[in-house]
Every structure is written in structure tokens, then in C-alpha cells.
PDB file of C-alpha atoms and ligand atoms in Angstrom:
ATOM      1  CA  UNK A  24      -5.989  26.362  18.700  1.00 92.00           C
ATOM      2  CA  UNK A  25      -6.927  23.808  21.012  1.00 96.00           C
ATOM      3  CA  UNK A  26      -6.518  20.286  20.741  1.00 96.00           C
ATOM      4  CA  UNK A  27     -10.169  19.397  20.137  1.00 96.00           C
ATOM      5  CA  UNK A  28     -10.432  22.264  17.651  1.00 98.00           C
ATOM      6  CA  UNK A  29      -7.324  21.043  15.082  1.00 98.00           C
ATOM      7  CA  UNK A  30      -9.248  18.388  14.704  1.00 98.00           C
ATOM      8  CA  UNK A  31     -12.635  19.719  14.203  1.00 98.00           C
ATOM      9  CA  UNK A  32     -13.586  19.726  10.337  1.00 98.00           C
ATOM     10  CA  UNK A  33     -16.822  22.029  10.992  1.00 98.00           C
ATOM     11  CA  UNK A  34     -17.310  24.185   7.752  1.00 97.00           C
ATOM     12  CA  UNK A  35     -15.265  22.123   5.590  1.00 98.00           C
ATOM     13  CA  UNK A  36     -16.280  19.805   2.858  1.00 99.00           C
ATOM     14  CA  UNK A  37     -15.657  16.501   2.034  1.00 99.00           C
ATOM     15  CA  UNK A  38     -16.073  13.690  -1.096  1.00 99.00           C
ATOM     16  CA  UNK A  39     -15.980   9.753  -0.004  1.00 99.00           C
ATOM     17  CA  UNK A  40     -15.636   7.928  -3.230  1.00 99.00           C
ATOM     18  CA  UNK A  41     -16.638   4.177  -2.971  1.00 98.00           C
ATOM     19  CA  UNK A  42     -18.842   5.610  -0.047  1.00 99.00           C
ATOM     20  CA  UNK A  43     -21.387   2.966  -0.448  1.00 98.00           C
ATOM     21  CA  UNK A  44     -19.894   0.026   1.510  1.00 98.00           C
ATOM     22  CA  UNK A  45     -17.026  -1.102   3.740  1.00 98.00           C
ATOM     23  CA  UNK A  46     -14.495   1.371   4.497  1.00 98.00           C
ATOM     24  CA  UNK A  47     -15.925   4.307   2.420  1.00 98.00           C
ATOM     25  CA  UNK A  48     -18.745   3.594   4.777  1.00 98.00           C
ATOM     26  CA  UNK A  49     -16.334   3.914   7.814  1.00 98.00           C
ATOM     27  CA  UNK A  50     -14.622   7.391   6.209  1.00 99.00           C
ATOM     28  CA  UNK A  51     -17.838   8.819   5.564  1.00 99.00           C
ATOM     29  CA  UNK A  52     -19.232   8.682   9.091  1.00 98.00           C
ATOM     30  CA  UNK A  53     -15.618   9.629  10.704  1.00 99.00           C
ATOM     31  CA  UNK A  54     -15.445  12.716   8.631  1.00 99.00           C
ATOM     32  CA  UNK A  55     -19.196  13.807   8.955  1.00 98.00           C
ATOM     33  CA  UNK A  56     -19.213  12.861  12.775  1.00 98.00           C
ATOM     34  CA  UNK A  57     -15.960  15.269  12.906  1.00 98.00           C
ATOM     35  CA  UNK A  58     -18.504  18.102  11.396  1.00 98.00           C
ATOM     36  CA  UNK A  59     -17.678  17.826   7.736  1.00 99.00           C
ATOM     37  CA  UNK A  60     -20.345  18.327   5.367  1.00 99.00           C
ATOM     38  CA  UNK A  61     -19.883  14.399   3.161  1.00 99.00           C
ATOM     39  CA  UNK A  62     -20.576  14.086  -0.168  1.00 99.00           C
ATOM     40  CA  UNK A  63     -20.793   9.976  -0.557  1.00 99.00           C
ATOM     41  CA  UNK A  64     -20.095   9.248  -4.390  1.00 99.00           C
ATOM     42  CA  UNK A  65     -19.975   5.702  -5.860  1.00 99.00           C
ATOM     43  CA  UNK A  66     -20.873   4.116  -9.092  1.00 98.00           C
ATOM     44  CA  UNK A  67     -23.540   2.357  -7.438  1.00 98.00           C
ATOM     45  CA  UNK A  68     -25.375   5.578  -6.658  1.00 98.00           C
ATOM     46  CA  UNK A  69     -28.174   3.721  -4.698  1.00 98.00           C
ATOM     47  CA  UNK A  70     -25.346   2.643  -2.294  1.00 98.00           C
ATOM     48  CA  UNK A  71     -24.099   6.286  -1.770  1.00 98.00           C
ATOM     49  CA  UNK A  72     -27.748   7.116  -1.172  1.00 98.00           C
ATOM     50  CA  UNK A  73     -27.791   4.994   1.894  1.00 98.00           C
ATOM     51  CA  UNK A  74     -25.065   6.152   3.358  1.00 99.00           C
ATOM     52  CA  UNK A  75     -25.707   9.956   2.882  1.00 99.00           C
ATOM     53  CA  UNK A  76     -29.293   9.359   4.059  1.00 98.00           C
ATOM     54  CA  UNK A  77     -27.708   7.255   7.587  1.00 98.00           C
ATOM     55  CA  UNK A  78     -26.101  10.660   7.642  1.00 98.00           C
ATOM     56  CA  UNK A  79     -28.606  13.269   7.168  1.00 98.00           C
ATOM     57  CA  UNK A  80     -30.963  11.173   9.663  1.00 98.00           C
ATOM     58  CA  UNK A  81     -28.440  12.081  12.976  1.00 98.00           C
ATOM     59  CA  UNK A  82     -28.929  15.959  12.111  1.00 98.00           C
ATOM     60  CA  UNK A  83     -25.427  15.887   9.773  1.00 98.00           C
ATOM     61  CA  UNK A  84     -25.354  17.164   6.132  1.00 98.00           C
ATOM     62  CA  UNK A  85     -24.776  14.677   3.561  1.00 99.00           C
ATOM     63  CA  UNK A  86     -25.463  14.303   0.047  1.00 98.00           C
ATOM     64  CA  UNK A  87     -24.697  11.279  -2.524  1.00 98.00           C
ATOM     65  CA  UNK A  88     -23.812  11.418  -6.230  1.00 98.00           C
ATOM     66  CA  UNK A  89     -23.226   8.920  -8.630  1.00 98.00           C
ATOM     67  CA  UNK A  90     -20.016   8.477 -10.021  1.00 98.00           C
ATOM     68  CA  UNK A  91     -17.582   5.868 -11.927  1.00 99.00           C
ATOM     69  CA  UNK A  92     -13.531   6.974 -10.566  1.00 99.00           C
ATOM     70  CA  UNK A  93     -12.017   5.397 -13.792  1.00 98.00           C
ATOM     71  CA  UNK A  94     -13.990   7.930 -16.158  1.00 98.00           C
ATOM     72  CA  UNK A  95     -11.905  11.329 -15.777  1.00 98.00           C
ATOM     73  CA  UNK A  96     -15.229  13.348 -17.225  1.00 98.00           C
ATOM     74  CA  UNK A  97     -17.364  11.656 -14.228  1.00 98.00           C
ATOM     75  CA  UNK A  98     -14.789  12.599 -11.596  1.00 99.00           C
ATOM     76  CA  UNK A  99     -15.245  15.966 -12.857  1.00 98.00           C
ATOM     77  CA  UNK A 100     -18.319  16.014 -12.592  1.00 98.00           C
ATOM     78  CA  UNK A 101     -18.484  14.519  -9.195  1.00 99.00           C
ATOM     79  CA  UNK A 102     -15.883  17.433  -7.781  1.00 99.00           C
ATOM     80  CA  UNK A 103     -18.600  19.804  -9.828  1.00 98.00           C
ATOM     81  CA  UNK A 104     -21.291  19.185  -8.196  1.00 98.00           C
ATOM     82  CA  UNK A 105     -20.202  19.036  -4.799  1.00 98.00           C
ATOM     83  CA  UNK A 106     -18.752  22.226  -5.397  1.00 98.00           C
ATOM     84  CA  UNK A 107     -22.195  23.512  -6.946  1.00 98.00           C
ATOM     85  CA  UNK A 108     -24.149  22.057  -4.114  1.00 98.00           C
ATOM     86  CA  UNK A 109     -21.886  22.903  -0.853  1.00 98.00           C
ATOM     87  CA  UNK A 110     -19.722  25.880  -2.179  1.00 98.00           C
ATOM     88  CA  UNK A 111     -16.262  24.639  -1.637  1.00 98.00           C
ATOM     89  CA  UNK A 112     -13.984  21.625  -0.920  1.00 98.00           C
ATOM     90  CA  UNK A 113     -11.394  20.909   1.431  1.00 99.00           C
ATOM     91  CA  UNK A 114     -11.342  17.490   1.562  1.00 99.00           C
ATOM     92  CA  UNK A 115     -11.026  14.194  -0.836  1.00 99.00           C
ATOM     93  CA  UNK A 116     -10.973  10.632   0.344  1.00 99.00           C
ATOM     94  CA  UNK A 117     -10.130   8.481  -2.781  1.00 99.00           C
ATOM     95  CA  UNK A 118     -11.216   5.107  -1.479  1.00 98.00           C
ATOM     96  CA  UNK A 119     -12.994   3.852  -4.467  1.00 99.00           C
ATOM     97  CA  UNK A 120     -11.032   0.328  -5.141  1.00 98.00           C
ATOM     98  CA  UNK A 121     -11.737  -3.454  -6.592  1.00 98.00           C
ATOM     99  CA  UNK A 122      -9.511  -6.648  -6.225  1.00 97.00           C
ATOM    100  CA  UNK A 123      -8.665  -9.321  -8.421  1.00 95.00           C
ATOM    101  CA  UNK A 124      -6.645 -12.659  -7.223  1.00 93.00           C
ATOM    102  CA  UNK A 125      -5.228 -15.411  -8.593  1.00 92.00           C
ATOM    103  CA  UNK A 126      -1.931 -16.661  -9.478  1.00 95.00           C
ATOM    104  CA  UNK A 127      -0.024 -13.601 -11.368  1.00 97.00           C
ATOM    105  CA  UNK A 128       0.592 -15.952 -14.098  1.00 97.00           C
ATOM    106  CA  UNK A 129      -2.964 -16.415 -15.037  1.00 96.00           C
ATOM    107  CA  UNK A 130      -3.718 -12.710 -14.797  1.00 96.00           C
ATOM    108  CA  UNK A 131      -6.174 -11.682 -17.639  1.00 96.00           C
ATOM    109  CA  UNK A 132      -4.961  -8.723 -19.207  1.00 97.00           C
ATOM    110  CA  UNK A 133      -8.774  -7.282 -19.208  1.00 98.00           C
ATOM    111  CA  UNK A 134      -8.206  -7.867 -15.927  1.00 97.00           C
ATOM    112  CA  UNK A 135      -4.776  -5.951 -14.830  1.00 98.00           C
ATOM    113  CA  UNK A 136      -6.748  -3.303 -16.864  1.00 98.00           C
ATOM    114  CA  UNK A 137      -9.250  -3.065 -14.966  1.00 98.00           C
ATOM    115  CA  UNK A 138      -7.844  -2.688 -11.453  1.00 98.00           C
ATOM    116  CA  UNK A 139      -5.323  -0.292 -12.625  1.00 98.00           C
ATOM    117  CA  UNK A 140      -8.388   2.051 -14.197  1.00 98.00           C
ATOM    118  CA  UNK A 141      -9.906   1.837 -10.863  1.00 99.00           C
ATOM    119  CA  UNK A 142      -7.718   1.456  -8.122  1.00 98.00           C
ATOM    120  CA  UNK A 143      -5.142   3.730  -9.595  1.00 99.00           C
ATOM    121  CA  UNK A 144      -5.848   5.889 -12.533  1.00 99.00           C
ATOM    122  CA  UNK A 145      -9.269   6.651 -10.832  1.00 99.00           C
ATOM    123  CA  UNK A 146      -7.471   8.127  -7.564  1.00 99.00           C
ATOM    124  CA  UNK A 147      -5.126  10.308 -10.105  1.00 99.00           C
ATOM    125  CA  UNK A 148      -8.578  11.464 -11.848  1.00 99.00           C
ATOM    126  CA  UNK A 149     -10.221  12.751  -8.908  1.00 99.00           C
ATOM    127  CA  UNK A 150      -7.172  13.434  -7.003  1.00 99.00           C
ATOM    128  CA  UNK A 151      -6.556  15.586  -9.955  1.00 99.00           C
ATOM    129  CA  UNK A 152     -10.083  17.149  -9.991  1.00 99.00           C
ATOM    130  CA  UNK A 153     -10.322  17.954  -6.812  1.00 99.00           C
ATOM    131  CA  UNK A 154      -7.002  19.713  -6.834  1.00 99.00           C
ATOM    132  CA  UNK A 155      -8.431  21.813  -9.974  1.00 98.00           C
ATOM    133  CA  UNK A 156     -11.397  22.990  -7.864  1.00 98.00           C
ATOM    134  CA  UNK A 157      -8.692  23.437  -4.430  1.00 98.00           C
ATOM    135  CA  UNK A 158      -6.377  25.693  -6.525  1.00 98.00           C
ATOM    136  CA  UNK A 159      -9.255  27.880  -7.832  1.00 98.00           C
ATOM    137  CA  UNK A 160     -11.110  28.225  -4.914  1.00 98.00           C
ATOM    138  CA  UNK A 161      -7.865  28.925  -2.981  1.00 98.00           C
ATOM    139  CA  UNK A 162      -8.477  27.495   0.407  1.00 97.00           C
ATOM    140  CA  UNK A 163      -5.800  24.833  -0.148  1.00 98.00           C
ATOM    141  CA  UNK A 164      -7.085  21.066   0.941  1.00 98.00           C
ATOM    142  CA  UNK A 165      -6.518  17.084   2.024  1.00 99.00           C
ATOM    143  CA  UNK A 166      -6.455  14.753  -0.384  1.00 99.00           C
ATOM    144  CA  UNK A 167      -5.916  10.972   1.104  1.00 99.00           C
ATOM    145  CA  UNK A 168      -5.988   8.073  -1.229  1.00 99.00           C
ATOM    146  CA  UNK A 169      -6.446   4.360   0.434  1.00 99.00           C
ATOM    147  CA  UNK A 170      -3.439   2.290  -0.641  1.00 99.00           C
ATOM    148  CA  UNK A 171      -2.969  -0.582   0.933  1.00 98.00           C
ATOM    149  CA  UNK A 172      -0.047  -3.159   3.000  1.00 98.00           C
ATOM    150  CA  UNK A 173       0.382  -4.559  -0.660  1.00 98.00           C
ATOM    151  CA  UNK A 174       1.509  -1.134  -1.894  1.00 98.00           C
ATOM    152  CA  UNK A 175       4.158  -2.064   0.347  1.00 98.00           C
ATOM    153  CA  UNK A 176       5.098  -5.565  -0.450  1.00 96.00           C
ATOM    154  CA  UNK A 177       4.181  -8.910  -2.199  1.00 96.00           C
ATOM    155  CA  UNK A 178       0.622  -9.947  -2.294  1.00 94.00           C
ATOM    156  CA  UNK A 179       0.546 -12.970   0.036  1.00 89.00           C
ATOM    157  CA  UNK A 180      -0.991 -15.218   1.732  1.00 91.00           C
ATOM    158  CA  UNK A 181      -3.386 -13.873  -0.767  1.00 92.00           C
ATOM    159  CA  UNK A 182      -1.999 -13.635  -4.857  1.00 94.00           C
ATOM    160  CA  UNK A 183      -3.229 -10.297  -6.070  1.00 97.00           C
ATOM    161  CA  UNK A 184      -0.910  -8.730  -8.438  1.00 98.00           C
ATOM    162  CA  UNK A 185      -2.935  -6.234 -10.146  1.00 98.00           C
ATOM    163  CA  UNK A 186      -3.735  -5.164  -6.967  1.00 98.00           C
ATOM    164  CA  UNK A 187      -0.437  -4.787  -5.658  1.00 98.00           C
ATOM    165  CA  UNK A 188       0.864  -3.073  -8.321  1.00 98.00           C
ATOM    166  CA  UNK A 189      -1.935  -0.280  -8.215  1.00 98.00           C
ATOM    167  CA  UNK A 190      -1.332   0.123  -4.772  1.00 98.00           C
ATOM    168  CA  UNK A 191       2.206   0.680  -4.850  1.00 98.00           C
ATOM    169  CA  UNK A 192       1.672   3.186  -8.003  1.00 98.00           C
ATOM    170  CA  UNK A 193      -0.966   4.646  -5.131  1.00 99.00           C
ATOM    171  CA  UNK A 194       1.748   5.143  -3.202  1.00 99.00           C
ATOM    172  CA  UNK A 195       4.255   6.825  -5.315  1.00 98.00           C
ATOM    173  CA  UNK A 196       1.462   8.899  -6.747  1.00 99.00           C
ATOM    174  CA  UNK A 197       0.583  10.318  -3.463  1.00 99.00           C
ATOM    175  CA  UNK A 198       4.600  11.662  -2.757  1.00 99.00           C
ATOM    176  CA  UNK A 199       4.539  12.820  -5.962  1.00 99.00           C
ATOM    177  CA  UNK A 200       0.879  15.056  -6.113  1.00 99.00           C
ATOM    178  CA  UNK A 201       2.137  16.067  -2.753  1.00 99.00           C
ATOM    179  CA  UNK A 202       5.365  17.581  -3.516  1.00 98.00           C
ATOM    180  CA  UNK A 203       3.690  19.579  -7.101  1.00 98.00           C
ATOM    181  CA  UNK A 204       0.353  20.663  -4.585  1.00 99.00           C
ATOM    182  CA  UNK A 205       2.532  22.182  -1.865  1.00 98.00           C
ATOM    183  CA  UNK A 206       2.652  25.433  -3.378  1.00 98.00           C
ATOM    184  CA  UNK A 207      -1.552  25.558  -3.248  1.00 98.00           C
ATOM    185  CA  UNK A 208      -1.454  24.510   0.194  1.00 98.00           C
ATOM    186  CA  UNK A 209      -3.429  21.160  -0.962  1.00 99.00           C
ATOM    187  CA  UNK A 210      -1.682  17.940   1.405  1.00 99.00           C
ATOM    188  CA  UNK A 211      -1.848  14.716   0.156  1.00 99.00           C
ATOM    189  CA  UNK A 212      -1.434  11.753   1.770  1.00 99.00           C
ATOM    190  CA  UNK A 213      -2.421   7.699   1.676  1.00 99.00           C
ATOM    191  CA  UNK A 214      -3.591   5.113   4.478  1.00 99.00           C
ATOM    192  CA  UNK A 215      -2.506   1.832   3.995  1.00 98.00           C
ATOM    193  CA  UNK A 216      -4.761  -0.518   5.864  1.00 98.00           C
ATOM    194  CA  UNK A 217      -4.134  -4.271   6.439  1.00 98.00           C
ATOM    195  CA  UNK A 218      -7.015  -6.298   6.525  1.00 98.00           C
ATOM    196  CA  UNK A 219     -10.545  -5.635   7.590  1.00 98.00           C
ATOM    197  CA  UNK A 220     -14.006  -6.498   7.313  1.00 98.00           C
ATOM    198  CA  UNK A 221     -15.882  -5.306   4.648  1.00 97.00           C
ATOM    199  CA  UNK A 222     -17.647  -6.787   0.846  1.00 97.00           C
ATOM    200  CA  UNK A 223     -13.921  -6.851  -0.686  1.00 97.00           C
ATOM    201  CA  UNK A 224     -12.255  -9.081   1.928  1.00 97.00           C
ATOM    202  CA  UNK A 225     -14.808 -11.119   3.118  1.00 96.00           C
ATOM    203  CA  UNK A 226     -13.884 -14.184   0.628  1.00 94.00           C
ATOM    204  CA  UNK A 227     -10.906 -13.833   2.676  1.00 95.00           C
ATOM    205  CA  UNK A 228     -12.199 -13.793   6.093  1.00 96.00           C
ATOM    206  CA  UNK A 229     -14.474 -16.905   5.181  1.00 97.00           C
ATOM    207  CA  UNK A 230     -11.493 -18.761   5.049  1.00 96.00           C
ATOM    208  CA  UNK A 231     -10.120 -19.562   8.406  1.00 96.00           C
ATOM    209  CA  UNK A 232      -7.043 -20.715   7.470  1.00 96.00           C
ATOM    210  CA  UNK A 233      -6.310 -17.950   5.369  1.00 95.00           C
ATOM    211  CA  UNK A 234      -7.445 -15.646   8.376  1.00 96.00           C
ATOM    212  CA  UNK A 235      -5.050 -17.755  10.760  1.00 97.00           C
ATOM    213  CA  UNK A 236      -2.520 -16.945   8.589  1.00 96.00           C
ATOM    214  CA  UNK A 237      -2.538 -13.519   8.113  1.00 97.00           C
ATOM    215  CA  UNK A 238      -2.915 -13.799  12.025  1.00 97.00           C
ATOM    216  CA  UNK A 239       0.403 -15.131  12.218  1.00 97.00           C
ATOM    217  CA  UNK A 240       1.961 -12.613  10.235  1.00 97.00           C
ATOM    218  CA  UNK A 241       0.581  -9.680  11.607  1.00 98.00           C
ATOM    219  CA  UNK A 242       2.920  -8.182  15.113  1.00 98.00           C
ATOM    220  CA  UNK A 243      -0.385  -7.545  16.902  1.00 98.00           C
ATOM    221  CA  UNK A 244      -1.440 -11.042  15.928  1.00 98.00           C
ATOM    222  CA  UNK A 245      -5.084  -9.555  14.527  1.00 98.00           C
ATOM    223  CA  UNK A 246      -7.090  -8.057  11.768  1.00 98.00           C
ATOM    224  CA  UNK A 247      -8.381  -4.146  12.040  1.00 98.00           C
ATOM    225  CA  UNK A 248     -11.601  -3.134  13.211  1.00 98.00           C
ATOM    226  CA  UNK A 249     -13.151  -0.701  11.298  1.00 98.00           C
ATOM    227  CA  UNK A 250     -13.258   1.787  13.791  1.00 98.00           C
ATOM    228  CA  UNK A 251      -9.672   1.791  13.644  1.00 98.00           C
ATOM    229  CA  UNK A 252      -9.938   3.566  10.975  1.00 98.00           C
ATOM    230  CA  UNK A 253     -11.521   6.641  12.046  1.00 98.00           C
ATOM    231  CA  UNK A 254      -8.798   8.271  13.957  1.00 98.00           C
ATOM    232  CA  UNK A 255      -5.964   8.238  10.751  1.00 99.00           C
ATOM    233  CA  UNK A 256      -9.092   9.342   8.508  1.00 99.00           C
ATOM    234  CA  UNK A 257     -10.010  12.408  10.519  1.00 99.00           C
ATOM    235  CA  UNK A 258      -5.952  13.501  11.504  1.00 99.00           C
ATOM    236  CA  UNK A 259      -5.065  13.229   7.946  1.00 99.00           C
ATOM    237  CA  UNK A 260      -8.128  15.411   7.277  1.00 99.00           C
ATOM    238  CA  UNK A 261      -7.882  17.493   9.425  1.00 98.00           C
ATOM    239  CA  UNK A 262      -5.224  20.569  10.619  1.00 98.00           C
ATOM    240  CA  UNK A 263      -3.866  17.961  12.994  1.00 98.00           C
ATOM    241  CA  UNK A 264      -1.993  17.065  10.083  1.00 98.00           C
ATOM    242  CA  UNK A 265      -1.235  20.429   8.406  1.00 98.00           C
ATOM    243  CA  UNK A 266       2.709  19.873   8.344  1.00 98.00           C
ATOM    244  CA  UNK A 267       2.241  16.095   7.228  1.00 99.00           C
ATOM    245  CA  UNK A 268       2.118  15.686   3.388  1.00 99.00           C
ATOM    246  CA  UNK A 269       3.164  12.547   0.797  1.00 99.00           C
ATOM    247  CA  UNK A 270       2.765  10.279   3.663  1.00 99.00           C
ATOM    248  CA  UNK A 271       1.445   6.600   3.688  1.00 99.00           C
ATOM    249  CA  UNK A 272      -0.182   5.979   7.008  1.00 99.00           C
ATOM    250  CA  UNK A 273      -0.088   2.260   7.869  1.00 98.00           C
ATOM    251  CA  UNK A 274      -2.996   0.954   9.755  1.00 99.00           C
ATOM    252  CA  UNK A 275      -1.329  -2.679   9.770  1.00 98.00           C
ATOM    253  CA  UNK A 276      -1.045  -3.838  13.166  1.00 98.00           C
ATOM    254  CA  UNK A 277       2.832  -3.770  12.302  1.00 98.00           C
ATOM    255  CA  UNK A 278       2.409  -5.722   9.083  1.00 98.00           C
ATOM    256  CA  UNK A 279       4.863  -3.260   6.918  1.00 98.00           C
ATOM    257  CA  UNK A 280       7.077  -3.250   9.889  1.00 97.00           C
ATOM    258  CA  UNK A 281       8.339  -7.113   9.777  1.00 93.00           C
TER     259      UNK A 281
HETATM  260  P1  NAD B  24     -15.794  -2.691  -0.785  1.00 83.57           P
HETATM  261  O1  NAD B  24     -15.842  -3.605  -1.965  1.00 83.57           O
HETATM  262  O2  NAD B  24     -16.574  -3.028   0.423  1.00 83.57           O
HETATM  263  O3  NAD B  24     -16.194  -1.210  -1.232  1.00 83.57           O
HETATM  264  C1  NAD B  24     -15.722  -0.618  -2.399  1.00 83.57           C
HETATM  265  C2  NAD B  24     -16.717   0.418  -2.877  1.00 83.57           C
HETATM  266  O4  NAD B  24     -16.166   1.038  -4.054  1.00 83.57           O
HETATM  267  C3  NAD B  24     -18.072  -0.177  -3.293  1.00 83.57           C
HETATM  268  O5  NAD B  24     -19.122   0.590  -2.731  1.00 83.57           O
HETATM  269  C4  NAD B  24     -18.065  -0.085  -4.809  1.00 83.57           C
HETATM  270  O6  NAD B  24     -19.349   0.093  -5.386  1.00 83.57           O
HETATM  271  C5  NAD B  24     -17.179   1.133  -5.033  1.00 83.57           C
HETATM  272  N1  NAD B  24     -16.572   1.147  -6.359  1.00 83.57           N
HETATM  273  C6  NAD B  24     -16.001   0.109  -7.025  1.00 83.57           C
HETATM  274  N2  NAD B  24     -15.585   0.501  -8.240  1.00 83.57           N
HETATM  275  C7  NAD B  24     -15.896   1.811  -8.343  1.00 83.57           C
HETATM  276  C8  NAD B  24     -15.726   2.777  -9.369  1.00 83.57           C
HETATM  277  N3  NAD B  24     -15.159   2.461 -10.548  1.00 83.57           N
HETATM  278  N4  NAD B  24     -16.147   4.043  -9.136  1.00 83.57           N
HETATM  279  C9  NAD B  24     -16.734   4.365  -7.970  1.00 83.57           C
HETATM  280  N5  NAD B  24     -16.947   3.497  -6.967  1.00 83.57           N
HETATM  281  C10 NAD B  24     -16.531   2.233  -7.156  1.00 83.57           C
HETATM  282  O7  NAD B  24     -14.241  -2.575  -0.440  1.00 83.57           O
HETATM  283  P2  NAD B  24     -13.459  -1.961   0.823  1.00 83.57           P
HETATM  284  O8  NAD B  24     -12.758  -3.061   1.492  1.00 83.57           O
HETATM  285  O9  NAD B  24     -14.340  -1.059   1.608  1.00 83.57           O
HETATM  286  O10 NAD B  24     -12.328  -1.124   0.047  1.00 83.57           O
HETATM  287  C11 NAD B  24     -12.252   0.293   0.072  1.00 83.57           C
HETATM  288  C12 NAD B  24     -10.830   0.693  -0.252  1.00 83.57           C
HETATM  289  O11 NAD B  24      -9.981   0.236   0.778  1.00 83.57           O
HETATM  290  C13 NAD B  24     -10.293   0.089  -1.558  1.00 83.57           C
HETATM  291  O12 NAD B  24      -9.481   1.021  -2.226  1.00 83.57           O
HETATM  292  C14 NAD B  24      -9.470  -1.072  -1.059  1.00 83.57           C
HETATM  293  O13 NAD B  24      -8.474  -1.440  -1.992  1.00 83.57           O
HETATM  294  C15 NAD B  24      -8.902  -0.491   0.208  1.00 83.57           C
HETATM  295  N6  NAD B  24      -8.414  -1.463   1.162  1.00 83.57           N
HETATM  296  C16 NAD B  24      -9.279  -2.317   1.774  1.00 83.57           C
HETATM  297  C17 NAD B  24      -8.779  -3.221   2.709  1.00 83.57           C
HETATM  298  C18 NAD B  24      -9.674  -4.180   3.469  1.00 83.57           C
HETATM  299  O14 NAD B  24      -9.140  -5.013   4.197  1.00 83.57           O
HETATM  300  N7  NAD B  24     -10.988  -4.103   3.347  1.00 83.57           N
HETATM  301  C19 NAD B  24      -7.418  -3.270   2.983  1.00 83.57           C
HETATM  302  C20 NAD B  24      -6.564  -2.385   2.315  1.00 83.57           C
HETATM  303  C21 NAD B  24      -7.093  -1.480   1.428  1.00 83.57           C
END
């Protein structure tokens, strides 16, 4: 194969969960501009909409279905009905995520709960679907969840413990699905961006100080640019990657590195 074509996702079929802003966004028009077919989920549905229709109107095919990651019966039904509506599935991005900060000693427990049902029991639910549908269909797949720098270390400048904690379990998780899905021929693997633009951060970016400092701290001395994103998305994806599994891909600017 040439080198164009490993990394040519024609045919194939992919789900974007939290596809309705930021970096689900950014995943959902890599994979569909690398000639996946994207199905763009999120629990707000109208958000997914928008996404899938930006996708459908440059000739791709998209479609958008409503879906909360921290219910295991929706994530079924989200891997259902892409399957129902596209035939197959070779490809999960499980991006859905929330944050929480503050100090870890004022951490509400409703809280902690809450970021751990999204940000990481909701990538083991439709991690876990979408492997069910992989196995039986029996055309193996990628599954890449979206950890994070502070899977890989404390949460500062910015205190988010919850967070951090799901993320790490993110990244364990994905080592671990990838060694018992090896056998199906399903991959799994995680990106771990720093910081970047999007609804989540931009508390963050408002504050210049707290920008400068993460500045400082980063080897390339800036944030990411969304676009940055779009090359890791589509390897990982893709059969570029077909002997890399239970990998965390760190889009940090060299953050996990100091
Ligand atoms: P964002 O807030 O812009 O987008 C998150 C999307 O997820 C939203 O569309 C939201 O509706 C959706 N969502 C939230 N809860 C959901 C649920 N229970 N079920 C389904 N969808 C849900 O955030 P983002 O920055 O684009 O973050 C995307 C992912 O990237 C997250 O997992 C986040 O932790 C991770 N991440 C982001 C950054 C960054 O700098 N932006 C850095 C590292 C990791």
C-alpha cells in the first residue's frame, strides 16, 4: 500500500462522541475529510446536528445521534444505530469529557462523581460497545479515547483532581482494553492533548496569567492549535497505525516530557 492509501479511511466508519464542540469538532472533520463516513453523537444532540450537517454540506457523509456516554444503555444504543444506519464500524473516538476545578480539598463528592461517570466510565461504556459490535461484525477496529497531560501528572497551574484522576484511569484503561481486544484485531489507543482552545478551556485561556504560565512550562513555549490535532487523530485511525496498540499519544508540546 502506498503511503497516501494507509492512511485513507474511505469505506470505514466512524463515531465522534462529544462531537458537538471543541475537539470532537476537530476529530470529526479530520476523520470525515480522511473519507470516513462520521457519526457525531453528543448529549446535546442539536450540537451533533451541526456538525454532521457542516459535514454533509462539503459532499461527505455524516449523521448525528443523541447520546449521554455515562448511561451504558445509551452508548448502546448509539453503537446500534450507527451500525443500523451505515452497516459497520471501524472506528470510535471517545472524546466525550467535562472538567471540574478547584482545590482537591473542597471537591464535592457529587462532583468527583460526576467526572468519573463521564470522563471515564463513559469511555469504558462505549469503548465497550463498540468493541461488542467490532467482534461480531469481525472486521476488527480503532478505538482512541482522549486522555489528557493530567492523566500523566498533577493538575497544575490549574487544580482539577477529578479530572486528573479520570484521565489517568483513561490511561490505564486504554493498555488494558488493548491487550484483551488484540485477539479481535480491535487497537486501542489514547491522545493526550495539552491545552487548546475550545468551550472547556476557555476559562483558562481568559486568564493571561494562567496562559503565561502554562507557557512557561510547556518545551515549545505554546498552547496547541487545533489543527494539531488532526494528524494523531487520523494515524491512530487509520492502518498507519495497525502495529500501534495501548498507546497514549501526547500532543503536549513536550509537556509530559519535563
Ligand atoms: P468541550 O466542552 O468544548 O466539548 C465537550 C463536548 O462533550 C460537548 O459538546 C459536550 O456537550 C459533550 N459532552 C459532555 N458531557 C457529555 C456526555 N455525558 N455525553 C455525551 N457528550 C457529552 O471540551 P473539549 O475541550 O473539546 O474536550 C473534548 C475532550 O478533550 C474531553 O475529553 C477533554 O477532557 C479532552 N481534553 C481537552 C483539552 C483541551 O485543552 N481542550 C486538553 C486535554 C484533553
Amino acid at each position: 500500500m502506498s503511503l497516501p492509501q494507509i492512511f485513507d479511511l474511505t469505506d470505514r466508519v466512524a463515531i465522534v462522541t462529544g462531537a458537538g464542540s471543541g475537539l470532537g469538532v476537530i476529530f470529526s472533520e479530520a476523520l470525515s475529510e480522511a473519507g470516513a463516513t462520521v457519526v457525531c453523537a453528543d448529549i446535546q444532540l442539536d450540537a451533533a446536528e451541526k456538525t454532521a450537517a457542516s459535514l454533509r454540506e462539503v459532499g461527505r457523509s455524516a449523521a448525528a445521534v443523541g447520546a449521554d456516554v455515562s448511561d451504558a444503555g445509551a452508548a448502546r444504543a448509539m453503537v446500534d444505530e450507527a451500525v443500523r444506519q451505515f452497516g459497520r464500524l471501524d472506528i470510535i473516538v471517545n472524546n466525550a469529557g467535562i472538567a471540574a476545578v478547584g482545590a482537591p480539598e473542597d471537591v464535592d463528592p457529587a462532583e468527583w462523581a460526576q467526572v468519573i461517570a463521564v470522563n471515564l466510565s463513559g469511555v469504558f461504556y462505549c469503548a465497550q460497545a463498540a468493541a461488542r459490535a467490532m467482534i461480531e461484525l469481525g472486521n476488527g477496529g480503532s478505538i482512541i479515547n482522549i486522555a489528557s497531560i493530567l492523566g500523566d501528572g498533577a493538575s497544575l497551574p490549574v487544580a482539577a483532581t477529578a479530572y486528573a484522576a479520570s484521565k489517568g484511569g483513561v490511561v490505564n484503561l486504554t493498555r488494558d482494553l488493548a491487550v484483551h481486544w488484540a485477539e479481535h484485531g480491535i487497537r486501542v489507543n489514547a491522545i493526550g492533548p495539552a491545552y487548546f482552545p475550545s468551550t472547556m478551556t476557555e476559562g483558562i485561556f481568559a486568564e493571561p496569567q494562567m496562559l503565561q504560565a502554562i507557557e512557561e512550562r510547556t518545551p515549545l513555549g505554546r498552547v496547541g492549535r487545533p489543527e494539531e490535532l488532526r494528524g494523531p487523530i487520523v494515524f491512530l485511525a487509520s492502518d498507519a497505525a495497525s502495529y500501534v496498540t495501548g498507546q497514549t499519544l501526547y500532543v503536549d508540546g513536550g509537556w509530559t516530557s519535563w
